Amino acid sequence: MSSCRYNGGVMRPLSNLSSSRRNLHELDSESQPLQPPLASPAAAAAGGTPAAPEIVVSKPEHNNSNNLALYGPGGPGPGPGPGGANNGGGKPGKKKNQNIGYKLGHRRALFEKRKRLSDYALIFGMFGIVVMVIETELSWGAYTKESLYSLALKCLISLSTIILLGLIIVYHAREIQLFMVDNGADDWRIAMTYERIFFICLEILVCAIHPIPGNYTFTWTARLAFSYTPSTTTADVDIILSIPMFLRLYLIARVMLLHSKLFTDASSRSIGALNKINFNTRFVMKTLMTICPGTVLLVFSISLWIIAAWTVRACERYHDQQDVTSNFLGAMWLISITFLSIGYGDMVPNTYCGKGVCLLTGIMVSVSEFIHWILRLSLLQLILKLVEVIKKYLFAGL
């Protein structure tokens, strides 16, 4: 190793003078000028001239290049000095890449788990609705509420409801974990906003409603439609707890969202993120209404027709002596004329439950017709814009 000493004056290299000067010139252009440290207080008090710092500039012999290493007091070893920083500079970057890869893999696994939980929740929710309908129909004509068959079916409904509630709680736990991964949060309480807590409690309350095992009755009084005479009968509490179970059908919209290509495709989500588009259930339904409006309206109308007809039949069977609206075909006729806003008046519901179902049916059909009108209007505007563009190009060609 060849070296030179700097004593505050002219640097006198011991060997390789030309090479050292060239390398020192390159080193001075890239680094900051050397500043000697201040003299010690003892030397300053003595009045003597402070000794100039001695800096050794050396050239390692094992390296063929002419670069000189400027060693400070710490030397070239690892640590806080420049050598240690250069040797360990790749480790934080590698660790960061590993953390990003782990987060992406963990996020993808959470997505898949959330999708499966939503599918299982829909299966158990629909299973409870089907068993409820079967139990209601059989208890009206085949056996009574005190029988063992009714108790077994109600216990099956309760078991499916408990499993459904557990799946919903785990589903929201996965959503909170996804929020923590996306936002880099360390505490799950950051994700628990008042809005999220409200919707979780509301969802659990909606899915927890189901017929309780046992025979519970109440006195139901209504006024008949044509004779206006009061009618009093003993009704089952199950009718009050069975009809709200159809609210579980909101799980279909969640499954459609999680299985939609707009939600699962990486390119679609990237484009949506760049344009600040939130892929939620409303956006997916708007997309379906734009792509296939006829199919969506047909499925929605038929499903609403069947559910509303069965609900009217279940409400009216306690006060319908003539078996008009309590018949399923008669209830379908009543709902259909309500659909079409005709209202012949040959069939009228007797109870407030049946009247409320007919009212909701009319409102929902009116809303669906309004949406269809909006879509036709937007399509008409698009056609008019296309015609204007074609005319402009035709006039430009002439």
CSV table of C-alpha atoms in Angstrom, one decimal:
chain,number,residue,atom,x,y,z
A,1,MET,CA,0.0,0.0,0.0
A,2,SER,CA,1.4,3.4,-1.0
A,3,SER,CA,0.4,6.4,1.2
A,4,CYS,CA,1.1,10.1,1.7
A,5,ARG,CA,0.8,12.4,4.7
A,6,TYR,CA,-0.9,15.7,5.0
A,7,ASN,CA,0.5,18.0,7.8
A,8,GLY,CA,-1.3,21.2,7.0
A,9,GLY,CA,1.0,22.1,4.2
A,10,VAL,CA,1.8,20.6,0.9
A,11,MET,CA,0.9,17.0,0.4
A,12,ARG,CA,4.0,15.0,-0.4
A,13,PRO,CA,3.1,11.5,-1.7
A,14,LEU,CA,5.7,8.8,-1.1
A,15,SER,CA,5.0,7.1,-4.4
A,16,ASN,CA,2.7,7.1,-7.5
A,17,LEU,CA,2.6,10.9,-7.5
A,18,SER,CA,0.8,11.4,-10.8
A,19,SER,CA,-1.8,8.7,-10.0
A,20,SER,CA,-2.4,10.1,-6.6
A,21,ARG,CA,-2.9,13.7,-7.8
A,22,ARG,CA,-5.4,12.6,-10.5
A,23,ASN,CA,-7.4,10.5,-8.0
A,24,LEU,CA,-7.3,13.2,-5.4
A,25,HIS,CA,-8.6,15.7,-7.9
A,26,GLU,CA,-11.5,13.4,-8.7
A,27,LEU,CA,-12.1,12.8,-5.0
A,28,ASP,CA,-12.1,16.5,-4.2
A,29,SER,CA,-14.6,17.2,-7.0
A,30,GLU,CA,-17.1,14.6,-5.6
A,31,SER,CA,-16.7,15.2,-1.9
A,32,GLN,CA,-16.8,18.1,0.4
A,33,PRO,CA,-13.5,19.9,1.3
A,34,LEU,CA,-11.7,18.7,4.4
A,35,GLN,CA,-12.0,20.8,7.4
A,36,PRO,CA,-9.6,20.2,10.3
A,37,PRO,CA,-11.2,19.9,13.8
A,38,LEU,CA,-10.9,22.6,16.3
A,39,ALA,CA,-7.9,22.7,18.6
A,40,SER,CA,-8.3,21.5,22.1
A,41,PRO,CA,-8.9,24.0,24.9
A,42,ALA,CA,-5.6,23.1,26.5
A,43,ALA,CA,-3.6,23.9,23.4
A,44,ALA,CA,-5.5,27.2,22.9
A,45,ALA,CA,-4.8,28.2,26.5
A,46,ALA,CA,-1.1,27.5,26.0
A,47,GLY,CA,-1.0,29.9,23.1
A,48,GLY,CA,0.7,27.5,20.9
A,49,THR,CA,-0.1,26.8,17.3
A,50,PRO,CA,-2.6,23.9,17.2
A,51,ALA,CA,-1.3,20.8,15.5
A,52,ALA,CA,-2.7,20.1,12.1
A,53,PRO,CA,-4.7,17.0,11.8
A,54,GLU,CA,-3.1,14.1,10.1
A,55,ILE,CA,-5.2,12.4,7.4
A,56,VAL,CA,-3.9,9.3,5.7
A,57,VAL,CA,-5.0,8.8,2.1
A,58,SER,CA,-4.2,5.3,0.9
A,59,LYS,CA,-4.7,3.2,-2.1
A,60,PRO,CA,-5.6,-0.4,-1.5
A,61,GLU,CA,-3.4,-2.9,-3.3
A,62,HIS,CA,-6.0,-5.6,-3.8
A,63,ASN,CA,-8.1,-3.4,-6.0
A,64,ASN,CA,-6.9,-2.7,-9.5
A,65,SER,CA,-8.8,0.6,-9.8
A,66,ASN,CA,-7.1,3.9,-8.9
A,67,ASN,CA,-9.9,5.0,-6.5
A,68,LEU,CA,-8.6,6.2,-3.2
A,69,ALA,CA,-10.4,5.5,0.1
A,70,LEU,CA,-10.5,8.3,2.5
A,71,TYR,CA,-10.6,6.8,6.0
A,72,GLY,CA,-11.7,8.8,8.9
A,73,PRO,CA,-11.2,7.9,12.5
A,74,GLY,CA,-13.7,5.0,12.3
A,75,GLY,CA,-11.8,3.2,9.6
A,76,PRO,CA,-13.3,1.2,6.8
A,77,GLY,CA,-15.1,-1.2,9.0
A,78,PRO,CA,-18.9,-1.6,9.3
A,79,GLY,CA,-20.8,0.7,11.6
A,80,PRO,CA,-21.9,4.3,11.3
A,81,GLY,CA,-19.0,5.2,8.9
A,82,PRO,CA,-19.3,5.3,5.1
A,83,GLY,CA,-18.0,1.8,4.7
A,84,GLY,CA,-20.6,0.2,6.9
A,85,ALA,CA,-23.4,2.2,5.3
A,86,ASN,CA,-22.4,1.1,1.8
A,87,ASN,CA,-22.0,-2.6,2.8
A,88,GLY,CA,-25.5,-2.7,4.4
A,89,GLY,CA,-27.4,-0.5,1.9
A,90,GLY,CA,-29.0,-3.5,0.1
A,91,LYS,CA,-30.5,-5.1,3.2
A,92,PRO,CA,-33.3,-2.5,4.0
A,93,GLY,CA,-34.4,-2.5,0.3
A,94,LYS,CA,-34.5,-6.3,0.3
A,95,LYS,CA,-36.5,-6.3,3.6
A,96,LYS,CA,-38.9,-3.7,2.2
A,97,ASN,CA,-39.5,-5.8,-0.9
A,98,GLN,CA,-40.2,-8.8,1.2
A,99,ASN,CA,-42.7,-6.9,3.4
A,100,ILE,CA,-44.5,-5.6,0.3
A,101,GLY,CA,-44.7,-9.1,-1.2
A,102,TYR,CA,-46.0,-10.5,2.1
A,103,LYS,CA,-48.6,-7.8,2.3
A,104,LEU,CA,-49.8,-8.5,-1.2
A,105,GLY,CA,-50.0,-12.2,-0.6
A,106,HIS,CA,-51.8,-11.7,2.7
A,107,ARG,CA,-54.2,-9.3,1.1
A,108,ARG,CA,-55.0,-11.8,-1.7
A,109,ALA,CA,-55.6,-14.5,0.9
A,110,LEU,CA,-58.0,-12.3,2.8
A,111,PHE,CA,-59.9,-11.5,-0.4
A,112,GLU,CA,-60.4,-15.2,-1.1
A,113,LYS,CA,-61.5,-15.9,2.5
A,114,ARG,CA,-63.9,-13.0,2.5
A,115,LYS,CA,-65.4,-14.3,-0.8
A,116,ARG,CA,-65.9,-17.8,0.6
A,117,LEU,CA,-67.4,-16.5,3.8
A,118,SER,CA,-69.9,-14.5,1.8
A,119,ASP,CA,-70.9,-17.6,-0.3
A,120,TYR,CA,-71.4,-19.7,2.9
A,121,ALA,CA,-73.5,-16.9,4.5
A,122,LEU,CA,-75.8,-16.8,1.4
A,123,ILE,CA,-76.2,-20.6,1.4
A,124,PHE,CA,-77.2,-20.7,5.1
A,125,GLY,CA,-79.4,-17.7,4.7
A,126,MET,CA,-81.3,-19.2,1.8
A,127,PHE,CA,-81.5,-22.5,3.6
A,128,GLY,CA,-83.2,-20.8,6.5
A,129,ILE,CA,-85.7,-19.1,4.3
A,130,VAL,CA,-86.6,-22.3,2.4
A,131,VAL,CA,-87.1,-24.3,5.7
A,132,MET,CA,-89.2,-21.4,7.1
A,133,VAL,CA,-91.5,-21.5,4.0
A,134,ILE,CA,-91.8,-25.3,4.3
A,135,GLU,CA,-92.6,-25.2,8.0
A,136,THR,CA,-95.2,-22.5,7.5
A,137,GLU,CA,-97.0,-24.3,4.8
A,138,LEU,CA,-97.0,-27.7,6.6
A,139,SER,CA,-98.1,-26.2,9.9
A,140,TRP,CA,-101.2,-24.7,8.2
A,141,GLY,CA,-102.6,-27.9,6.6
A,142,ALA,CA,-100.5,-31.0,7.5
A,143,TYR,CA,-99.9,-30.6,11.3
A,144,THR,CA,-100.1,-28.1,14.1
A,145,LYS,CA,-97.5,-26.0,15.8
A,146,GLU,CA,-97.4,-28.4,18.8
A,147,SER,CA,-96.2,-31.3,16.8
A,148,LEU,CA,-92.7,-32.7,16.8
A,149,TYR,CA,-92.2,-32.0,13.1
A,150,SER,CA,-92.7,-28.3,13.6
A,151,LEU,CA,-90.3,-28.2,16.5
A,152,ALA,CA,-87.6,-30.1,14.5
A,153,LEU,CA,-87.9,-27.7,11.6
A,154,LYS,CA,-87.8,-24.6,13.8
A,155,CYS,CA,-84.7,-26.0,15.6
A,156,LEU,CA,-83.1,-26.5,12.1
A,157,ILE,CA,-83.9,-22.8,11.3
A,158,SER,CA,-82.4,-21.7,14.6
A,159,LEU,CA,-79.2,-23.7,13.9
A,160,SER,CA,-78.8,-22.3,10.5
A,161,THR,CA,-79.3,-18.8,11.9
A,162,ILE,CA,-76.6,-19.2,14.5
A,163,ILE,CA,-74.2,-20.4,11.8
A,164,LEU,CA,-75.2,-17.4,9.7
A,165,LEU,CA,-74.5,-15.0,12.5
A,166,GLY,CA,-71.1,-16.5,13.1
A,167,LEU,CA,-70.2,-16.3,9.4
A,168,ILE,CA,-71.3,-12.6,9.3
A,169,ILE,CA,-69.1,-11.8,12.3
A,170,VAL,CA,-66.0,-13.5,10.8
A,171,TYR,CA,-66.8,-11.8,7.4
A,172,HIS,CA,-66.6,-8.4,9.1
A,173,ALA,CA,-63.4,-9.4,10.9
A,174,ARG,CA,-61.8,-10.2,7.5
A,175,GLU,CA,-63.0,-6.8,6.2
A,176,ILE,CA,-61.3,-5.0,9.2
A,177,GLN,CA,-58.1,-7.0,8.5
A,178,LEU,CA,-58.2,-5.9,4.8
A,179,PHE,CA,-58.6,-2.3,6.0
A,180,MET,CA,-55.6,-2.6,8.2
A,181,VAL,CA,-53.5,-4.1,5.4
A,182,ASP,CA,-54.6,-1.4,2.9
A,183,ASN,CA,-54.0,1.5,5.2
A,184,GLY,CA,-51.0,0.2,7.1
A,185,ALA,CA,-52.8,0.4,10.4
A,186,ASP,CA,-51.5,-1.6,13.5
A,187,ASP,CA,-54.6,-1.3,15.7
A,188,TRP,CA,-58.0,-2.8,14.6
A,189,ARG,CA,-59.8,-0.1,16.6
A,190,ILE,CA,-58.9,2.4,13.9
A,191,ALA,CA,-61.2,0.7,11.5
A,192,MET,CA,-64.1,0.6,13.9
A,193,THR,CA,-65.9,3.8,13.0
A,194,TYR,CA,-69.4,4.6,14.2
A,195,GLU,CA,-70.8,4.0,10.7
A,196,ARG,CA,-69.2,0.5,10.5
A,197,ILE,CA,-70.4,-0.4,14.0
A,198,PHE,CA,-74.0,0.7,13.1
A,199,PHE,CA,-74.1,-1.4,9.9
A,200,ILE,CA,-72.6,-4.5,11.6
A,201,CYS,CA,-75.2,-4.3,14.4
A,202,LEU,CA,-78.0,-3.7,11.8
A,203,GLU,CA,-76.9,-6.7,9.8
A,204,ILE,CA,-76.7,-9.0,12.8
A,205,LEU,CA,-80.2,-7.8,13.9
A,206,VAL,CA,-81.7,-8.5,10.5
A,207,CYS,CA,-80.2,-11.9,10.2
A,208,ALA,CA,-81.1,-12.9,13.7
A,209,ILE,CA,-84.9,-12.7,13.2
A,210,HIS,CA,-86.4,-16.2,12.8
A,211,PRO,CA,-89.3,-18.3,14.2
A,212,ILE,CA,-88.5,-19.4,17.8
A,213,PRO,CA,-89.1,-23.1,18.6
A,214,GLY,CA,-92.4,-23.5,20.4
A,215,ASN,CA,-96.0,-22.4,20.1
A,216,TYR,CA,-96.7,-18.8,20.8
A,217,THR,CA,-99.9,-17.0,19.8
A,218,PHE,CA,-101.5,-13.6,20.0
A,219,THR,CA,-104.9,-12.1,19.3
A,220,TRP,CA,-105.2,-10.4,15.9
A,221,THR,CA,-108.1,-8.1,15.1
A,222,ALA,CA,-108.9,-6.8,11.7
A,223,ARG,CA,-111.8,-5.3,9.8
A,224,LEU,CA,-113.1,-7.2,6.7
A,225,ALA,CA,-112.9,-5.4,3.4
A,226,PHE,CA,-116.5,-5.6,2.0
A,227,SER,CA,-118.6,-6.1,5.1
A,228,TYR,CA,-116.6,-3.8,7.4
A,229,THR,CA,-117.2,-6.1,10.3
A,230,PRO,CA,-114.4,-6.7,12.8
A,231,SER,CA,-112.7,-10.1,12.8
A,232,THR,CA,-110.8,-11.4,15.7
A,233,THR,CA,-108.7,-14.6,15.6
A,234,THR,CA,-105.8,-16.2,17.3
A,235,ALA,CA,-102.6,-16.0,15.2
A,236,ASP,CA,-99.2,-17.5,15.6
A,237,VAL,CA,-96.2,-15.3,16.5
A,238,ASP,CA,-94.2,-17.1,13.8
A,239,ILE,CA,-95.9,-15.0,11.1
A,240,ILE,CA,-94.4,-11.9,12.5
A,241,LEU,CA,-90.9,-13.5,12.7
A,242,SER,CA,-91.1,-15.3,9.4
A,243,ILE,CA,-91.8,-12.5,7.0
A,244,PRO,CA,-88.7,-10.4,7.9
A,245,MET,CA,-86.5,-13.4,7.0
A,246,PHE,CA,-86.8,-12.3,3.4
A,247,LEU,CA,-84.5,-9.4,4.3
A,248,ARG,CA,-81.6,-11.9,4.2
A,249,LEU,CA,-81.8,-11.7,0.4
A,250,TYR,CA,-79.5,-8.7,0.6
A,251,LEU,CA,-76.7,-11.3,0.7
A,252,ILE,CA,-77.2,-11.9,-3.0
A,253,ALA,CA,-76.1,-8.4,-3.8
A,254,ARG,CA,-72.9,-8.9,-1.7
A,255,VAL,CA,-72.1,-12.2,-3.5
A,256,MET,CA,-72.7,-10.6,-6.9
A,257,LEU,CA,-70.2,-7.8,-5.9
A,258,LEU,CA,-67.5,-10.1,-4.7
A,259,HIS,CA,-67.8,-12.4,-7.8
A,260,SER,CA,-68.0,-9.5,-10.3
A,261,LYS,CA,-65.2,-9.2,-12.8
A,262,LEU,CA,-65.1,-5.5,-12.2
A,263,PHE,CA,-64.3,-6.2,-8.5
A,264,THR,CA,-61.9,-9.1,-9.0
A,265,ASP,CA,-60.0,-8.0,-12.1
A,266,ALA,CA,-56.8,-6.2,-11.4
A,267,SER,CA,-56.9,-4.1,-14.5
A,268,SER,CA,-60.4,-2.9,-13.8
A,269,ARG,CA,-59.5,-2.0,-10.2
A,270,SER,CA,-56.4,-0.2,-11.4
A,271,ILE,CA,-58.4,1.9,-13.9
A,272,GLY,CA,-61.0,2.6,-11.2
A,273,ALA,CA,-58.4,3.7,-8.7
A,274,LEU,CA,-56.9,6.1,-11.2
A,275,ASN,CA,-60.3,7.6,-11.9
A,276,LYS,CA,-61.3,7.5,-8.2
A,277,ILE,CA,-64.2,5.0,-8.8
A,278,ASN,CA,-65.4,3.1,-5.8
A,279,PHE,CA,-66.4,-0.5,-6.8
A,280,ASN,CA,-69.4,-1.1,-4.5
A,281,THR,CA,-72.7,-2.9,-4.9
A,282,ARG,CA,-74.4,0.2,-6.3
A,283,PHE,CA,-71.7,0.5,-9.0
A,284,VAL,CA,-72.0,-3.2,-10.0
A,285,MET,CA,-75.8,-2.9,-10.2
A,286,LYS,CA,-75.6,0.2,-12.4
A,287,THR,CA,-73.2,-1.7,-14.6
A,288,LEU,CA,-75.6,-4.7,-14.9
A,289,MET,CA,-78.5,-2.3,-15.6
A,290,THR,CA,-76.5,-0.7,-18.4
A,291,ILE,CA,-75.3,-4.0,-19.9
A,292,CYS,CA,-78.5,-6.1,-19.6
A,293,PRO,CA,-81.4,-4.0,-18.3
A,294,GLY,CA,-84.1,-6.4,-19.6
A,295,THR,CA,-82.7,-9.4,-17.8
A,296,VAL,CA,-82.2,-7.5,-14.5
A,297,LEU,CA,-85.7,-6.1,-14.5
A,298,LEU,CA,-87.2,-9.4,-15.4
A,299,VAL,CA,-85.5,-11.3,-12.6
A,300,PHE,CA,-86.3,-8.5,-10.1
A,301,SER,CA,-89.9,-8.3,-11.1
A,302,ILE,CA,-90.6,-12.1,-11.0
A,303,SER,CA,-88.8,-12.5,-7.7
A,304,LEU,CA,-90.7,-9.6,-6.1
A,305,TRP,CA,-94.0,-11.0,-7.5
A,306,ILE,CA,-93.5,-14.4,-6.0
A,307,ILE,CA,-92.3,-13.2,-2.6
A,308,ALA,CA,-95.0,-10.6,-2.3
A,309,ALA,CA,-97.7,-13.1,-3.3
A,310,TRP,CA,-96.6,-15.6,-0.6
A,311,THR,CA,-96.4,-12.8,2.0
A,312,VAL,CA,-99.9,-11.6,1.2
A,313,ARG,CA,-101.2,-15.2,1.5
A,314,ALA,CA,-99.5,-15.7,4.9
A,315,CYS,CA,-100.9,-12.5,6.2
A,316,GLU,CA,-104.5,-12.9,4.9
A,317,ARG,CA,-105.1,-16.6,5.8
A,318,TYR,CA,-106.2,-15.8,9.3
A,319,HIS,CA,-109.1,-13.4,8.3
A,320,ASP,CA,-110.1,-14.7,4.9
A,321,GLN,CA,-113.2,-16.9,5.2
A,322,GLN,CA,-113.9,-17.0,1.5
A,323,ASP,CA,-110.3,-18.2,0.7
A,324,VAL,CA,-109.8,-15.4,-1.8
A,325,THR,CA,-106.5,-13.6,-1.0
A,326,SER,CA,-105.3,-16.5,1.2
A,327,ASN,CA,-105.1,-18.7,-1.9
A,328,PHE,CA,-101.6,-18.4,-3.6
A,329,LEU,CA,-103.0,-17.9,-7.1
A,330,GLY,CA,-105.5,-15.3,-5.9
A,331,ALA,CA,-102.6,-13.5,-4.1
A,332,MET,CA,-100.6,-13.6,-7.3
A,333,TRP,CA,-103.5,-12.0,-9.1
A,334,LEU,CA,-103.8,-9.3,-6.5
A,335,ILE,CA,-100.1,-8.5,-6.7
A,336,SER,CA,-100.1,-8.5,-10.5
A,337,ILE,CA,-102.9,-6.0,-10.8
A,338,THR,CA,-101.0,-3.9,-8.2
A,339,PHE,CA,-97.9,-4.3,-10.3
A,340,LEU,CA,-99.7,-2.8,-13.3
A,341,SER,CA,-101.4,-0.1,-11.3
A,342,ILE,CA,-104.8,-1.2,-12.5
A,343,GLY,CA,-106.6,-2.2,-9.3
A,344,TYR,CA,-109.9,-3.8,-10.4
A,345,GLY,CA,-111.2,-4.0,-6.9
A,346,ASP,CA,-112.4,-7.6,-7.1
A,347,MET,CA,-109.8,-8.6,-4.5
A,348,VAL,CA,-108.9,-6.4,-1.5
A,349,PRO,CA,-106.6,-7.3,1.4
A,350,ASN,CA,-108.2,-7.4,4.9
A,351,THR,CA,-105.3,-6.9,7.2
A,352,TYR,CA,-102.8,-4.1,7.5
A,353,CYS,CA,-100.0,-6.6,6.8
A,354,GLY,CA,-101.5,-7.4,3.4
A,355,LYS,CA,-102.2,-3.8,2.6
A,356,GLY,CA,-98.6,-2.8,3.5
A,357,VAL,CA,-97.2,-5.5,1.2
A,358,CYS,CA,-99.4,-4.3,-1.7
A,359,LEU,CA,-98.2,-0.7,-1.0
A,360,LEU,CA,-94.5,-1.7,-1.0
A,361,THR,CA,-95.1,-3.6,-4.2
A,362,GLY,CA,-96.6,-0.7,-6.0
A,363,ILE,CA,-93.8,1.6,-4.8
A,364,MET,CA,-91.0,-0.8,-5.9
A,365,VAL,CA,-92.6,-1.3,-9.3
A,366,SER,CA,-92.9,2.4,-9.8
A,367,VAL,CA,-89.2,2.8,-8.9
A,368,SER,CA,-88.2,0.1,-11.3
A,369,GLU,CA,-90.2,1.7,-14.1
A,370,PHE,CA,-88.6,5.1,-13.3
A,371,ILE,CA,-85.1,3.5,-13.6
A,372,HIS,CA,-86.1,1.9,-16.9
A,373,TRP,CA,-87.3,5.3,-18.2
A,374,ILE,CA,-84.0,6.9,-17.1
A,375,LEU,CA,-82.0,4.2,-19.0
A,376,ARG,CA,-84.1,4.7,-22.1
A,377,LEU,CA,-83.6,8.5,-21.9
A,378,SER,CA,-79.8,8.1,-21.5
A,379,LEU,CA,-79.8,5.7,-24.5
A,380,LEU,CA,-81.8,8.2,-26.5
A,381,GLN,CA,-79.4,10.9,-25.7
A,382,LEU,CA,-76.5,8.7,-26.7
A,383,ILE,CA,-78.2,8.0,-30.0
A,384,LEU,CA,-78.8,11.7,-30.6
A,385,LYS,CA,-75.1,12.5,-29.9
A,386,LEU,CA,-74.1,9.7,-32.3
A,387,VAL,CA,-76.4,11.2,-35.0
A,388,GLU,CA,-74.9,14.6,-34.5
A,389,VAL,CA,-71.3,13.2,-34.9
A,390,ILE,CA,-72.3,11.4,-38.1
A,391,LYS,CA,-73.9,14.6,-39.5
A,392,LYS,CA,-70.8,16.6,-38.7
A,393,TYR,CA,-68.5,14.2,-40.5
A,394,LEU,CA,-70.8,14.0,-43.5
A,395,PHE,CA,-70.9,17.8,-43.8
A,396,ALA,CA,-67.1,17.9,-43.4
A,397,GLY,CA,-66.7,15.4,-46.2
A,398,LEU,CA,-69.0,17.5,-48.5
